[in-house]
Each structure stands twice: as structure tokens, then as C-alpha cells.
Amino acid sequence: MASHLTLFRSLFCVLVLCKCIVAAGFGQSYKSGLLAPRLYTEHDLKQDKTSNHVSFHPEGATEGFYCHYPELNSQEWEACNNGTDTRWCWLRQLQAQEGESLPKGYTVTTDYDNFAPIGIQRHYHLDISKKTIAPDGNPREARLMNGSYPGPLIEACWGDTVIVHVTNNLDDEGSVIHWHGLRQYYNNDHDGVALTQCPIARGSTWTYNFTMLQYGTTWYHSHYILQYADGVLGPLVVHGPASAPYDVSYPEPHFMSDWVHKKAEEEFDNEKDPDVRGAKADNILLNGVGRGKEAVAAYKGEDIRSLYHITEILPGQRVRLRLINGAAGTSFIFSIDGHALEIIANDLVPVEPQVVDSLLVAIGQRYDIIIHGLENPSPSGNYWIRTHPADGCNVFRNGLFNSTDSTNQDPLDSRTGILHYGHSDATYSSLPDTAPNNIADYSCARISEQTSLRPVVPWSISPTPLNNLTLSTFYPSHQTEPDVPYGNYTHWLLRLDPLVEKQGGIAFHNPLFANFSTPSLLDFTNIGQGENDNVIRLPYSSDSTDFIHMVIDGSLLPSTNQTDLDPDVIPLLAHPMHWHGSDVVLLAQSEQPFDPATSRETWNYANPPRRDTIMAPAGGYVAVAFKPDNPGVWLVHCHIAWHASAGLALQMVVDDGEGMVQNMLAGKRLERLSAGCEEWKADLGKVVDFQKEESGV
């Protein structure tokens, strides 16, 4: 099977790369379009009977959904994504303009950091409220978006502006909504975290406004305390080109998550309890549906569509799937029995196609993949979809998943969905009897896989950063003594090495603790004065060759002893780290400790993997780089919800030192943020016995 997959991948790489060369031949994209306003809604265009713009229904979009590009005349431009073998193309001129040798277009090779088409405005309304649900048969009160788990799909086209009106109908909490992985270019105040706005007061509506400069698969979720572990999350899809051909795109993302049977804030008590040592999940869900082990044993021929999430496919069909991990504490190994997975995008970055038998999807990560349908599937047509918790990156109340421990019995059933073939003999009245793929590595490192993904649009990284790497090397640590002023429990934190602190006269060894009533963006001149602000200041640069380097290291420097670190410790745990405000490139990922004297010799500076969420291995390190071209206050944090809420985070201030961030917010944007804070503080005064014990992120 391995040789077949290698040949399979090679053929597709040849086809895609040839087409990417043709795509590049369209010439540069029509105009940058990054900060240009999107002036029209779909309703406006329907009212204008004279409009002759490019409009089309993208493959995989929901029924009745259309992309519109008002500035592109259909007599001069056309959509070019409508053929199975032209998925690499999005929009193109019918012919070159006078004086130019090549037509222009937007394709998978377009540098989307600098160019984007100008789409339309799309408005969505989200309502946060409480509702009792039982996704795995165990009822409990959840916090949901529009009453569903996951929340409703937000859908857009590359270049659209999305305007989301969020109403907080919770009776006892505020909220903020983060748009995970979106660059938010010059749009820091719409990032949706407690550093950039006050929480949305009870009964109030807050409007987020952002432009889709990237395309692909992502999600939105609450960044208020632990609300997303209670259900405040949902999928977000931006239609655009792809790096490999496919026949159809499955409209509904495959949303993986874990699930807790009690309120997340109550489960957080276990994270704070030194005797329990960590929050735990109770089950695994796929698109909001979970089953226990007993479900298979008790099966008696019921319609499987009422029991599991079903993914439809035809024999020989190439189907694009979108994968999202929205768990609170579990990273997954995704696989489909008897099928290979062709990776075409990670997070919101198109990549050169790569074929694997399974895929690590860390918390917060997303993938676009293509499933190649079998020509002769089994008579029943049913194959298990598995979301198996990764070794070392899961904690369940019934125990741990550990593939290397022969005495361990999987505490839960990882068979969470079914791939169903629509052929004449197929049935919805039998469960699959398929065996899992022969997966060699169930760990949550899988470094060879993570480091081999090459972006279609390349970056070349300067080995000389703008910043001092020593002061940007952070250690995921845990306190061993309760932090009395901040909840009186032992926190997680990102800290500097104690010898670096001593040598530089710097103090950076506290958990992040955000002030809901005074977000950093509104208190810019005072950022860093609080002992729990955890701020690093980075120089802004619009030069595409300038980069910031950063290391997250799961072990001490070679010259540092544990006694230097006391009373903190660095537990041997992996952490899925997420950067706001920019994609980061993966310079290095290793299960060995970071050594400043030797490690950098092995780093990859030539088009390394690029994404927004990266796993820092237990006992090892990750080194990343990013462009400091997006001014603002940006969060970096572990995406294990329990760790982030316990303080494992820092904030990056990207500024030119001459008031760039403050000038960006001047006028109505500042007035809007200030008004939101006044509303929050007024409402906070009405809440009886409000006590904040979490970090706020």
C-alpha cells in the first residue's frame, strides 16, 4: 500500500504543480484588495438589475449560496473553479489587458498576504444562550450559539467582509467571540479576546467586522473563560481555490471535540485541585454526536443515520472533507478504515498534496483533505471514521488512551462516524465491520508528518530575526505553590528561563491574568506594568523579509537546574500553541531539548510549514517565525482550554514605537470599544458575587 500511495502522491504533485505554473502565468492579481471596503450586500446586487458582475455557486457551498465580485465585469472576468480539474483556479480575466502579455487572475498560487479579490458584505446573527442537550445521551445544560452544537456554519467567499452580530442572552456571564486563525489584518479590535475588548454584557449585542483575506477551513469560539468547552463554538468556511483536483466538496465540516458531562467551570475545579491533577473529559463527539462502547454491542439493525454522523461518497469519487478540532483537552488521530487521506491545506494555508493513512489534528488545528473513493467498496458500503485520541494528549474520566501500553483498554469508543457508499447494495441498516488502518504512530508529536507540509505560496525566512531570541524563548511551566491573589491555586504559565531573568534583570514568570474591565488595547500606555500582564514588545515592520523568531521549549536550558526554577516545574506534557494575528512558520519541531548553541543549525528557513496552531512536543521544543506586519496586541496561548484558563499565555505588542496601534484605533473605533466597556462595567455591578479565578482567555 505504501508504494501505491507514493506513486499516487507523485502523480498528483506533477498535475498540481503543472497547473500552478499555468496559474502563475495569469500574471499578478488584479489589485491588492486587503483594506478596500466591501460596499455591497447580496441584497444590493439583486436590487441592481443592471449589474453584470461575476457570480457563481462554489462547489461544496450550501444550497442557494453564491460568491459575488461586484468589481469584476462578467464580460471581462469569469469564475474558473467549476471543473474537477480546475480547482486550483478561482477568478481569471478572459484575455490580457492592452499592453500586458498575460491575463490576470486569483488562483491557489496568488500571494494572499498581499492580494485578495473584493467580494461583498455578508451579515450573520449569533445568539448565545443556555439549553439542555444530550449529544451522547447524557443531558446537561450547555451554552450554545443559536441553540445548536456545534453552532451554525458561517460561510463566505475569498475576499468577502463578514459582519457578525453577537447577542449575549446568558443570564450570568459575559462573552467574547474569537475568529480562530483569521489574520485580522489592521483589525486587532475585532480579534475577539479579553485583551482587545471588554466582554459583551448580558442582553447586549456586539458586532464583529472582518475581511476574508485567507480561505479554507476554520472555526469561531468563545474566548471568555471556558465557554467554548460548554458549547459556544461553530465552523467557519471560506470558499476558495485548492491545490488538488476533486469531484465534490462535503458541505459540512467534520467537527471533532471532546465533551464534559458537567459545566466546564465546575470541571475546572479538577484542574485547580492538586489531588485530582487535571480536568478530564467524558466522551468524544463528531459533529455534536457521541456514542459509548455499548452502542455497538447493543446495535440491532437500526438506521445508522440516527446513531452516527454519516459522510456520503460514491465509488471512485474524490470528495473534499474539512476537519476541525474544537476540543477542550484532546488532540485526535483522524482516519477512515481502508482509505488514504490526501492533505491539501492545513489551517488556512494551501499545501502541496501529501497522502497519509491517518492525520494528527491537534486542538485548534484544521485540515482540508481529499478522500479517494474505492472503485469496489464492501457490499454494505460502510466504513468506520475514527477520531482516536492521541497518545499523551488526552485525559478522560475513564482513563487514558495509550497505544503503546498493551494492558490499556481504550476507555471510550473512537469510532465516531461512518463513511457510506451510495451503491446499489449499500445499506443504512448495518454497522461497519471494517478494521482500522495499520497506523504506526498514535503520538501527539508525529514530527515527520507535521514538518513535511509545504505551503503552495512560499515564504523564505531570514535566519536573523528582528528580536532577541533569548528574550523570546518561553517555557510552559506549572506552579507548585498556590498563587493566592489569583484564585489561590497552582497555575500554568509561560515564563522565561530563570537564568535569563537573573542575567537581564527581567521578571517574566507569572500566569497571564487579563482584566476584563481594562483590556490591553484600551490601556495601551500601561501594558506591562501589571505583574501578570505577560507582555513582550516586538518591532513593527512592513518589510516582507523581516521576521520575529520565537521558541516554546518544554525543557530547561542546558545550564539551568531545577533548583533555579523552584517553585515552578516544567511537566512532561505537549502543548498545542496558537498564535493570534499571523500565520507562523515551523522552523523546527523536536522531541529533544532546545540548545541555543547548536539547535539553530538544523532549522528550516526555506518555505517551512506554515499555520497558526502548532504542537510543542513534551520535553522538546518548537521554533517559529512570523512577519511583524500586523500592529496590535496579539495573544499567544496553549489551546488546551484548561491550561489557557489557568494562565498559560502571553500577549505580544506589535507596534512601531510611535503610536501606530493607538492611531489605528483613533476615532469611532476607540469610541466603540470604550462604550462597550462602559456597558460591561455597568452590568458587572449588577452581578452578585462575581469572582474571576480564570485567566480570562
XYZ file of C-alpha atoms in Angstrom:
697
model
C 0.000 0.000 0.000
C 2.920 2.349 0.769
C 4.341 2.154 -2.772
C 0.868 2.756 -4.189
C 0.475 5.865 -2.035
C 3.908 7.173 -3.062
C 3.084 6.804 -6.749
C -0.374 8.239 -6.141
C 1.103 11.316 -4.448
C 3.745 11.800 -7.151
C 1.169 11.792 -9.940
C -0.943 14.385 -8.178
C 2.038 16.580 -7.365
C 3.016 16.612 -11.029
C -0.505 17.528 -12.096
C -0.975 20.236 -9.467
C 2.430 21.826 -9.880
C 1.994 21.984 -13.645
C -1.319 23.718 -13.159
C 0.159 26.076 -10.584
C 2.699 27.169 -13.184
C -0.146 27.885 -15.574
C -1.954 29.733 -12.804
C 1.092 31.855 -12.140
C 1.042 32.652 -15.831
C -2.083 34.732 -15.347
C 0.196 37.455 -14.053
C -0.227 39.350 -10.793
C -3.637 39.586 -9.250
C -5.854 42.470 -10.249
C -5.446 44.642 -7.139
C -4.405 44.144 -3.566
C -7.895 44.452 -2.051
C -6.660 43.919 1.511
C -8.088 47.036 3.157
C -10.559 48.133 0.476
C -14.128 48.386 1.803
C -16.714 45.853 0.608
C -19.628 48.144 -0.171
C -22.395 45.824 -1.349
C -24.510 43.073 0.146
C -26.109 40.308 -1.883
C -29.438 42.123 -1.497
C -27.934 45.280 -3.024
C -26.763 43.355 -6.072
C -30.136 41.696 -6.556
C -31.818 45.098 -6.489
C -29.440 46.422 -9.156
C -30.874 44.946 -12.355
C -28.037 46.413 -14.430
C -25.273 44.677 -12.507
C -23.143 42.441 -14.707
C -20.655 41.154 -12.153
C -19.068 37.721 -11.742
C -21.316 35.481 -9.659
C -21.212 31.705 -9.098
C -22.099 28.869 -6.714
C -18.872 27.337 -5.371
C -18.640 23.564 -5.077
C -19.470 22.437 -1.539
C -21.365 25.587 -0.584
C -24.796 25.326 0.989
C -27.831 25.450 -1.264
C -28.519 28.940 -2.593
C -25.111 30.324 -1.595
C -23.269 32.361 -4.247
C -19.964 34.183 -4.478
C -20.232 37.723 -5.876
C -17.462 40.032 -7.082
C -19.077 43.413 -7.883
C -15.929 44.998 -9.300
C -15.321 42.208 -11.836
C -17.369 42.555 -15.025
C -18.509 39.173 -16.346
C -17.678 40.284 -19.889
C -14.030 40.581 -18.840
C -13.719 38.078 -15.977
C -15.016 34.588 -15.217
C -15.109 32.087 -12.384
C -12.749 29.223 -13.134
C -13.235 26.827 -10.197
C -16.163 24.919 -11.652
C -14.318 21.939 -13.157
C -12.987 18.964 -11.211
C -9.506 19.578 -12.623
C -9.554 23.373 -12.279
C -9.971 23.641 -8.510
C -6.627 25.489 -8.423
C -8.242 28.460 -10.209
C -10.745 30.921 -8.690
C -11.186 34.001 -10.907
C -9.495 34.960 -14.180
C -9.610 37.528 -16.947
C -10.907 36.265 -20.261
C -7.948 37.858 -22.001
C -4.947 40.013 -21.222
C -5.451 43.741 -20.994
C -3.930 46.012 -23.592
C -0.194 46.376 -23.033
C 0.042 43.203 -20.910
C 1.222 39.821 -22.104
C -0.817 37.699 -19.720
C -4.329 37.806 -18.251
C -4.653 38.327 -14.518
C -6.327 36.080 -12.016
C -6.745 34.775 -8.496
C -5.521 31.197 -8.052
C -4.082 28.904 -5.395
C -0.658 30.428 -6.171
C -1.793 34.016 -5.506
C 0.104 35.615 -2.619
C -2.936 36.081 -0.390
C -0.900 38.047 2.155
C -0.789 40.859 -0.395
C -3.666 40.257 -2.824
C -7.335 39.393 -2.435
C -10.414 39.854 -4.630
C -13.082 42.314 -3.486
C -16.246 40.452 -2.591
C -19.377 41.516 -0.740
C -20.638 42.057 2.799
C -22.277 39.071 4.481
C -24.229 39.514 7.708
C -24.769 36.809 10.316
C -26.579 36.850 13.653
C -25.478 34.673 16.565
C -27.338 34.327 19.842
C -25.597 32.861 22.911
C -27.993 31.186 25.318
C -28.401 28.193 27.614
C -30.030 24.960 26.574
C -30.060 21.399 27.868
C -28.667 18.952 25.310
C -27.563 15.294 25.357
C -25.098 14.805 22.476
C -24.041 11.397 23.849
C -27.238 10.525 25.690
C -26.285 12.299 28.927
C -28.293 15.509 29.364
C -26.651 18.625 30.736
C -27.054 22.379 30.470
C -24.852 23.843 27.729
C -24.120 27.291 26.343
C -24.825 27.352 22.632
C -24.828 29.502 19.514
C -28.347 29.723 18.050
C -29.335 26.690 20.107
C -27.137 24.127 18.368
C -23.895 22.236 18.987
C -21.745 22.933 17.094
C -23.110 26.368 16.254
C -24.323 27.373 12.775
C -21.966 27.380 9.803
C -20.625 30.808 8.874
C -19.886 30.777 5.167
C -18.080 33.282 2.960
C -16.059 33.593 -0.225
C -12.457 34.651 -0.528
C -12.407 38.456 -0.325
C -15.780 38.897 1.413
C -16.313 41.019 4.500
C -18.234 39.138 7.185
C -20.232 41.123 9.738
C -21.413 39.069 12.717
C -23.889 40.449 15.254
C -23.469 38.508 18.521
C -26.148 38.798 21.204
C -25.365 37.593 24.710
C -28.532 36.134 26.199
C -26.791 34.387 29.075
C -28.168 35.392 32.444
C -24.934 35.107 34.426
C -21.915 35.657 32.136
C -20.349 37.938 29.576
C -18.748 36.638 26.394
C -16.289 37.423 23.606
C -16.085 35.551 20.297
C -12.785 34.801 18.576
C -12.436 34.064 14.860
C -9.747 31.425 15.039
C -6.865 31.740 12.597
C -8.151 34.802 10.775
C -5.303 37.262 10.280
C -7.400 40.307 11.253
C -5.025 42.499 9.266
C -5.015 46.021 10.797
C -8.158 44.879 12.594
C -6.933 43.975 16.082
C -10.072 45.279 17.815
C -12.163 42.567 16.130
C -9.999 39.621 17.229
C -12.464 38.764 19.976
C -10.379 38.242 23.137
C -10.283 39.908 26.540
C -7.114 41.770 25.538
C -8.883 43.675 22.751
C -12.373 44.335 24.137
C -14.446 44.099 27.273
C -16.837 41.149 27.422
C -20.265 41.544 25.840
C -22.638 42.486 28.650
C -25.719 40.401 29.357
C -28.559 41.246 26.993
C -26.263 43.249 24.697
C -25.223 42.814 21.060
C -21.685 43.289 19.780
C -20.778 43.440 16.096
C -17.605 41.946 14.627
C -16.450 43.030 11.172
C -13.590 41.330 9.315
C -12.474 40.601 5.754
C -11.596 37.126 4.490
C -8.072 37.625 3.172
C -7.429 33.888 3.630
C -9.565 30.970 2.501
C -10.164 27.447 3.730
C -11.497 25.912 6.933
C -11.599 27.363 10.427
C -13.928 27.922 13.381
C -15.177 30.509 15.829
C -15.432 30.095 19.580
C -15.849 31.959 22.822
C -12.639 33.280 24.358
C -14.380 34.083 27.651
C -13.191 31.816 30.469
C -14.243 28.233 29.496
C -17.369 28.875 27.456
C -16.208 27.071 24.346
C -15.878 23.847 26.389
C -19.548 24.404 27.271
C -20.563 24.584 23.595
C -20.002 28.169 22.367
C -18.312 27.336 19.072
C -19.029 26.619 15.421
C -17.483 26.099 11.954
C -16.406 28.839 9.551
C -15.705 28.106 5.874
C -14.193 30.491 3.326
C -14.573 29.192 -0.217
C -11.536 29.499 -2.447
C -9.170 27.543 -4.706
C -7.462 24.248 -3.817
C -4.136 22.583 -4.558
C -5.522 19.308 -5.950
C -8.489 18.183 -8.060
C -11.643 16.760 -6.511
C -15.179 15.969 -7.679
C -17.314 17.247 -4.808
C -16.740 19.040 -1.521
C -18.660 17.836 1.501
C -20.646 20.870 2.714
C -20.495 20.171 6.447
C -17.071 20.283 8.179
C -16.129 17.300 10.328
C -16.016 18.927 13.759
C -14.134 16.825 16.335
C -14.448 17.572 20.040
C -14.383 16.090 23.490
C -17.292 16.559 25.883
C -17.689 17.041 29.622
C -20.849 15.954 31.426
C -20.746 18.855 33.873
C -20.372 22.576 33.391
C -16.829 23.350 32.223
C -16.263 25.799 35.056
C -17.075 23.011 37.528
C -14.672 20.665 35.742
C -12.033 23.384 36.002
C -12.084 22.760 39.754
C -10.265 19.498 38.959
C -7.613 21.474 37.089
C -7.102 23.597 40.201
C -7.148 20.655 42.641
C -3.607 19.341 43.283
C -5.001 15.964 44.369
C -7.021 15.426 41.168
C -4.300 16.903 38.911
C -6.169 17.986 35.833
C -9.545 18.422 34.177
C -10.966 15.390 32.391
C -13.401 14.776 29.542
C -16.201 12.221 29.485
C -16.678 11.424 25.803
C -15.752 12.054 22.164
C -18.083 13.780 19.703
C -18.080 14.166 15.935
C -20.318 16.979 14.712
C -22.059 17.007 18.053
C -22.830 13.262 18.143
C -21.235 10.782 20.557
C -21.757 7.143 21.447
C -20.460 4.864 24.174
C -18.846 1.463 23.647
C -22.132 -0.183 24.496
C -23.766 1.353 21.406
C -22.087 -1.110 19.030
C -22.787 -4.098 21.266
C -26.450 -3.088 21.594
C -26.985 -2.424 17.878
C -29.992 -4.277 16.414
C -30.283 -3.065 12.831
C -31.497 0.494 13.413
C -30.925 3.129 10.746
C -27.308 4.175 11.289
C -28.161 7.747 10.267
C -29.901 8.188 13.613
C -26.845 6.971 15.532
C -23.715 8.339 13.857
C -22.544 11.183 11.682
C -22.704 9.858 8.102
C -20.431 11.019 5.265
C -21.725 10.109 1.807
C -19.494 9.091 -1.099
C -19.811 7.289 -4.444
C -17.451 4.595 -5.757
C -14.411 6.206 -7.383
C -15.446 9.707 -6.289
C -12.945 12.270 -4.991
C -14.525 14.032 -2.005
C -13.087 17.015 -0.168
C -13.567 16.974 3.615
C -12.874 19.771 6.085
C -11.563 18.718 9.507
C -11.697 20.869 12.672
C -10.554 20.009 16.189
C -12.593 22.115 18.599
C -11.845 20.049 21.708
C -11.042 21.463 25.125
C -8.315 18.976 26.007
C -7.920 16.245 23.361
C -5.857 16.018 20.192
C -7.006 13.369 17.729
C -5.643 10.927 15.169
C -8.198 11.058 12.325
C -8.553 8.103 9.954
C -11.060 6.271 7.778
C -10.789 2.487 7.616
C -9.367 1.300 4.290
C -8.868 4.802 2.883
C -5.946 7.160 2.409
C -6.181 10.888 3.159
C -4.774 13.435 0.725
C -3.876 16.635 2.603
C -4.391 19.844 0.566
C -4.491 22.519 3.301
C -3.506 22.925 6.953
C -5.230 25.602 8.975
C -5.846 28.341 6.338
C -2.764 27.560 4.228
C -2.944 25.598 0.928
C -0.196 22.957 0.810
C 1.315 20.704 -1.810
C -0.729 17.468 -1.722
C 0.509 14.750 0.609
C -1.017 11.303 1.098
C -1.180 9.697 4.561
C -3.097 6.842 6.214
C -4.038 8.970 9.228
C -3.604 12.500 10.461
C -2.826 14.197 13.775
C -5.280 17.045 14.333
C -4.200 18.968 17.415
C -6.622 21.175 19.336
C -7.346 24.257 17.231
C -5.912 22.801 14.028
C -7.807 22.303 10.781
C -7.155 20.314 7.606
C -8.699 20.114 4.171
C -8.316 16.599 2.790
C -9.486 14.604 -0.207
C -10.844 11.069 0.141
C -10.455 8.926 -2.979
C -13.449 6.613 -3.133
C -12.837 2.926 -3.653
C -13.870 1.525 -7.033
C -15.224 -1.643 -5.392
C -16.336 -0.893 -1.845
C -17.692 -3.527 0.533
C -21.242 -4.829 -0.061
C -22.646 -2.855 2.886
C -20.757 0.260 1.752
C -19.970 1.280 5.341
C -16.544 2.156 6.784
C -15.698 3.485 10.234
C -14.464 7.054 10.639
C -12.203 7.145 13.689
C -11.195 10.093 15.860
C -8.717 8.365 18.139
C -7.302 10.449 20.996
C -3.553 10.889 20.519
C -1.126 9.313 22.966
C -0.047 11.851 25.557
C -2.690 14.387 24.548
C -5.853 13.128 26.199
C -7.284 12.763 29.706
C -10.648 11.032 30.149
C -12.510 10.192 33.302
C -12.479 6.502 32.350
C -8.718 6.502 31.742
C -6.105 7.361 29.126
C -5.785 6.310 25.516
C -2.283 4.857 25.145
C -1.483 2.724 22.109
C 1.927 1.714 23.485
C 0.534 0.132 26.663
C -0.648 -3.384 25.875
C -2.507 -3.582 29.183
C -4.536 -0.457 28.467
C -8.070 -0.788 27.219
C -9.373 2.193 25.273
C -11.671 3.935 27.745
C -14.033 5.156 25.013
C -15.039 4.183 21.500
C -13.067 6.150 18.879
C -15.435 5.009 16.092
C -17.385 8.239 15.825
C -18.659 8.380 12.242
C -19.372 6.297 9.140
C -18.296 6.727 5.526
C -21.198 5.402 3.457
C -21.045 4.430 -0.220
C -24.154 5.063 -2.266
C -24.092 1.968 -4.479
C -26.925 -0.445 -5.232
C -26.171 -2.942 -2.444
C -25.312 -0.405 0.231
C -27.398 -0.306 3.373
C -28.117 2.024 6.257
C -29.125 -0.980 8.371
C -25.757 -2.383 9.363
C -22.732 -1.062 11.176
C -19.322 -1.274 9.506
C -17.246 -4.390 10.183
C -14.045 -2.758 8.964
C -10.647 -2.924 10.640
C -8.573 0.166 11.451
C -5.703 1.188 9.226
C -2.247 -0.018 10.220
C -1.218 3.196 11.984
C 2.359 3.139 13.258
C 2.276 6.343 15.297
C -0.547 7.433 17.601
C 1.564 10.049 19.372
C 0.739 13.750 19.507
C 4.124 14.698 18.073
C 4.252 12.976 14.638
C 7.043 15.349 13.746
C 7.861 13.951 10.301
C 4.237 14.497 9.268
C 3.968 17.977 10.753
C 7.259 19.213 9.296
C 6.727 17.856 5.773
C 3.772 20.030 4.735
C 4.943 22.611 2.173
C 2.828 25.725 1.514
C 1.885 26.395 -2.103
C 2.650 30.100 -1.651
C 6.243 30.027 -0.365
C 7.919 32.091 2.306
C 11.682 32.408 2.592
C 12.661 33.128 6.195
C 15.516 35.311 7.331
C 17.763 33.420 9.780
C 18.445 36.754 11.511
C 15.356 37.861 13.479
C 14.420 41.417 14.417
C 14.083 40.381 18.056
C 16.363 38.925 20.709
C 15.583 35.190 20.646
C 16.824 34.710 24.203
C 14.036 37.012 25.396
C 11.500 35.215 23.183
C 12.169 31.664 24.384
C 9.397 30.614 26.745
C 8.819 27.579 28.928
C 5.360 26.061 29.608
C 5.576 25.718 33.379
C 3.354 24.896 36.321
C 3.358 26.347 39.802
C 3.784 24.050 42.777
C 2.590 26.609 45.314
C -0.871 28.259 45.161
C -0.991 31.765 43.716
C -3.103 33.334 46.450
C -4.081 36.652 44.767
C -5.185 34.859 41.598
C -7.653 32.224 42.704
C -5.433 30.535 45.299
C -4.472 27.579 43.102
C -1.425 26.438 41.120
C -1.429 27.957 37.641
C 0.032 27.137 34.246
C 2.254 29.842 32.762
C 4.711 30.752 30.011
C 7.925 32.023 31.567
C 11.495 32.930 30.749
C 14.381 30.744 31.868
C 15.335 31.837 35.431
C 18.978 32.394 34.455
C 17.866 34.715 31.643
C 15.731 36.625 34.135
C 18.654 36.912 36.532
C 21.168 37.983 33.899
C 18.848 40.523 32.297
C 17.166 41.820 35.433
C 13.802 40.806 33.988
C 10.786 39.313 35.748
C 8.673 37.084 33.489
C 7.385 34.121 35.483
C 3.698 34.673 36.204
C 0.473 33.354 34.685
C -1.404 35.724 32.384
C -4.396 37.262 34.148
C -6.460 39.617 31.996
C -8.531 42.454 33.443
C -11.995 42.195 31.872
C -12.783 45.838 32.594
C -9.488 47.233 31.261
C -8.434 45.405 28.082
C -4.846 45.968 26.982
C -5.868 47.630 23.743
C -7.697 50.345 25.692
C -4.896 50.749 28.223
C -2.049 50.701 25.751
C 0.352 53.013 27.561
C 0.175 50.903 30.729
C 0.573 47.445 29.174
C 3.245 45.513 31.020
C 3.055 47.354 34.305
C 0.989 44.620 35.929
C 2.916 41.582 37.186
C 0.519 39.248 35.350
C 0.402 41.155 32.049
C 2.983 38.835 30.420
C 3.880 41.271 27.642
C 6.598 41.079 25.032
C 7.125 44.094 22.776
C 8.018 43.452 19.165
C 9.002 45.960 16.460
C 6.536 46.503 13.625
C 7.924 46.110 10.103
C 6.229 46.145 6.693
C 9.349 44.663 5.063
C 8.433 41.148 3.870
C 11.965 39.941 4.649
C 11.753 40.853 8.344
C 10.753 38.163 10.851
C 10.289 37.589 14.540
C 11.574 34.264 15.914
C 10.124 32.546 18.981
C 10.766 29.276 20.815
C 8.397 27.328 23.064
C 10.628 24.910 24.985
C 9.397 22.020 27.114
C 12.682 21.666 28.980
C 15.185 23.901 30.752
C 18.292 25.382 29.169
C 21.323 23.066 29.492
C 22.883 25.417 32.063
C 19.755 25.685 34.234
C 18.947 23.421 37.171
C 15.544 22.646 38.652
C 16.575 24.497 41.804
C 16.863 27.662 39.696
C 13.268 27.158 38.569
C 11.786 26.438 42.000
C 8.981 26.585 42.934
C 7.828 26.093 39.315
C 8.202 22.867 37.352
C 8.074 22.017 33.632
C 5.804 18.955 33.333
C 6.500 16.469 30.550
C 3.430 17.429 28.511
C 2.751 18.518 24.932
C 1.005 21.840 24.326
C -0.877 22.880 21.137
C 0.221 26.521 20.855
C -1.882 29.076 18.964
C -0.720 32.467 17.660
C -3.220 35.283 17.028
C -2.691 37.919 14.327
C -0.409 35.996 11.975
C 0.452 32.665 10.489
C 3.706 31.295 11.874
C 6.221 29.104 10.077
C 7.596 25.993 11.709
C 11.356 26.469 11.753
C 11.860 23.394 13.929
C 9.894 20.849 15.933
C 11.833 18.396 18.049
C 11.379 15.987 20.928
C 14.878 16.950 22.067
C 15.537 19.971 24.323
C 16.399 23.304 22.744
C 20.092 24.203 22.846
C 20.788 27.820 21.805
C 24.334 26.875 20.834
C 23.502 24.095 18.369
C 19.773 23.750 17.623
C 19.522 26.643 15.163
C 21.917 24.906 12.781
C 19.162 22.434 11.944
C 16.331 24.915 11.383
C 14.458 25.078 8.084
C 14.312 28.561 6.535
C 13.238 27.544 3.004
C 9.430 27.507 2.761
C 8.818 25.667 6.048
C 5.317 24.534 7.098
C 3.041 27.473 7.910
C -0.084 27.591 10.071
C -1.489 29.223 13.223
C -1.547 26.282 15.676
C 1.485 24.051 16.312
C 2.152 21.271 18.799
C 5.052 21.845 21.202
C 6.250 18.289 22.000
C 6.637 17.039 25.545
C 10.233 17.561 26.648
C 11.140 19.097 23.287
C 10.567 22.413 21.569
C 9.094 24.262 18.613
C 10.717 27.241 16.926
C 8.522 29.534 14.835
C 8.832 32.746 12.856
C 6.268 35.308 11.716
C 6.067 38.668 9.997
C 5.533 41.578 12.424
C 3.439 43.447 9.850
C 0.136 43.454 11.731
C 0.035 46.077 14.520
C -1.850 45.351 17.695
C -1.997 43.342 20.898
C -1.987 39.662 19.998
C -2.453 36.615 22.191
C -0.222 33.501 22.215
C -1.586 30.612 24.264
C -1.895 26.899 24.749
C -5.173 25.737 23.192
C -5.883 23.211 25.903
C -8.751 25.221 27.346
C -7.938 24.212 30.920
C -4.308 25.362 30.549
C -5.180 28.669 28.885
C -7.726 29.435 31.594
C -5.060 28.682 34.191
C -2.734 31.291 32.649
C -0.580 29.544 30.006
C -0.458 32.550 27.681
C 1.287 35.802 26.862
C 0.476 38.918 24.870
C 2.576 40.314 22.030
C 2.525 44.043 21.362
C 3.455 44.739 17.723
C 4.000 48.488 17.338
C 6.371 50.962 15.684
C 7.027 52.829 18.935
C 5.465 55.988 17.512
C 1.805 55.432 18.347
C 0.876 53.177 15.435
C -1.567 50.998 17.372
C -3.211 53.945 19.119
C -3.537 55.875 15.855
C -5.108 52.832 14.200
C -7.835 52.881 16.864
C -8.443 56.627 16.902
C -11.949 57.971 16.379
C -15.026 55.775 16.094
C -13.185 52.503 16.722
C -11.936 53.758 20.072
C -15.326 55.225 20.976
C -16.972 51.896 20.188
C -14.588 49.903 22.392
C -14.938 52.406 25.227
C -18.732 52.288 25.037
C -18.645 48.501 25.159
C -16.523 48.627 28.300
C -18.837 51.102 29.983
C -21.743 48.783 29.230
C -19.826 45.797 30.616
C -18.819 47.597 33.813
C -22.356 48.826 34.394
C -23.672 45.288 34.026
C -20.893 43.852 36.186
C -22.130 45.963 39.055
C -25.456 44.123 38.880
C -23.910 40.661 39.138
C -23.918 39.404 42.703
C -20.661 37.849 43.970
C -18.762 37.916 40.658
C -15.346 36.355 41.242
C -12.863 35.853 38.427
C -10.485 32.954 39.070
C -9.520 32.131 35.471
C -7.001 33.978 33.310
C -9.784 35.470 31.191
C -8.511 33.927 27.949
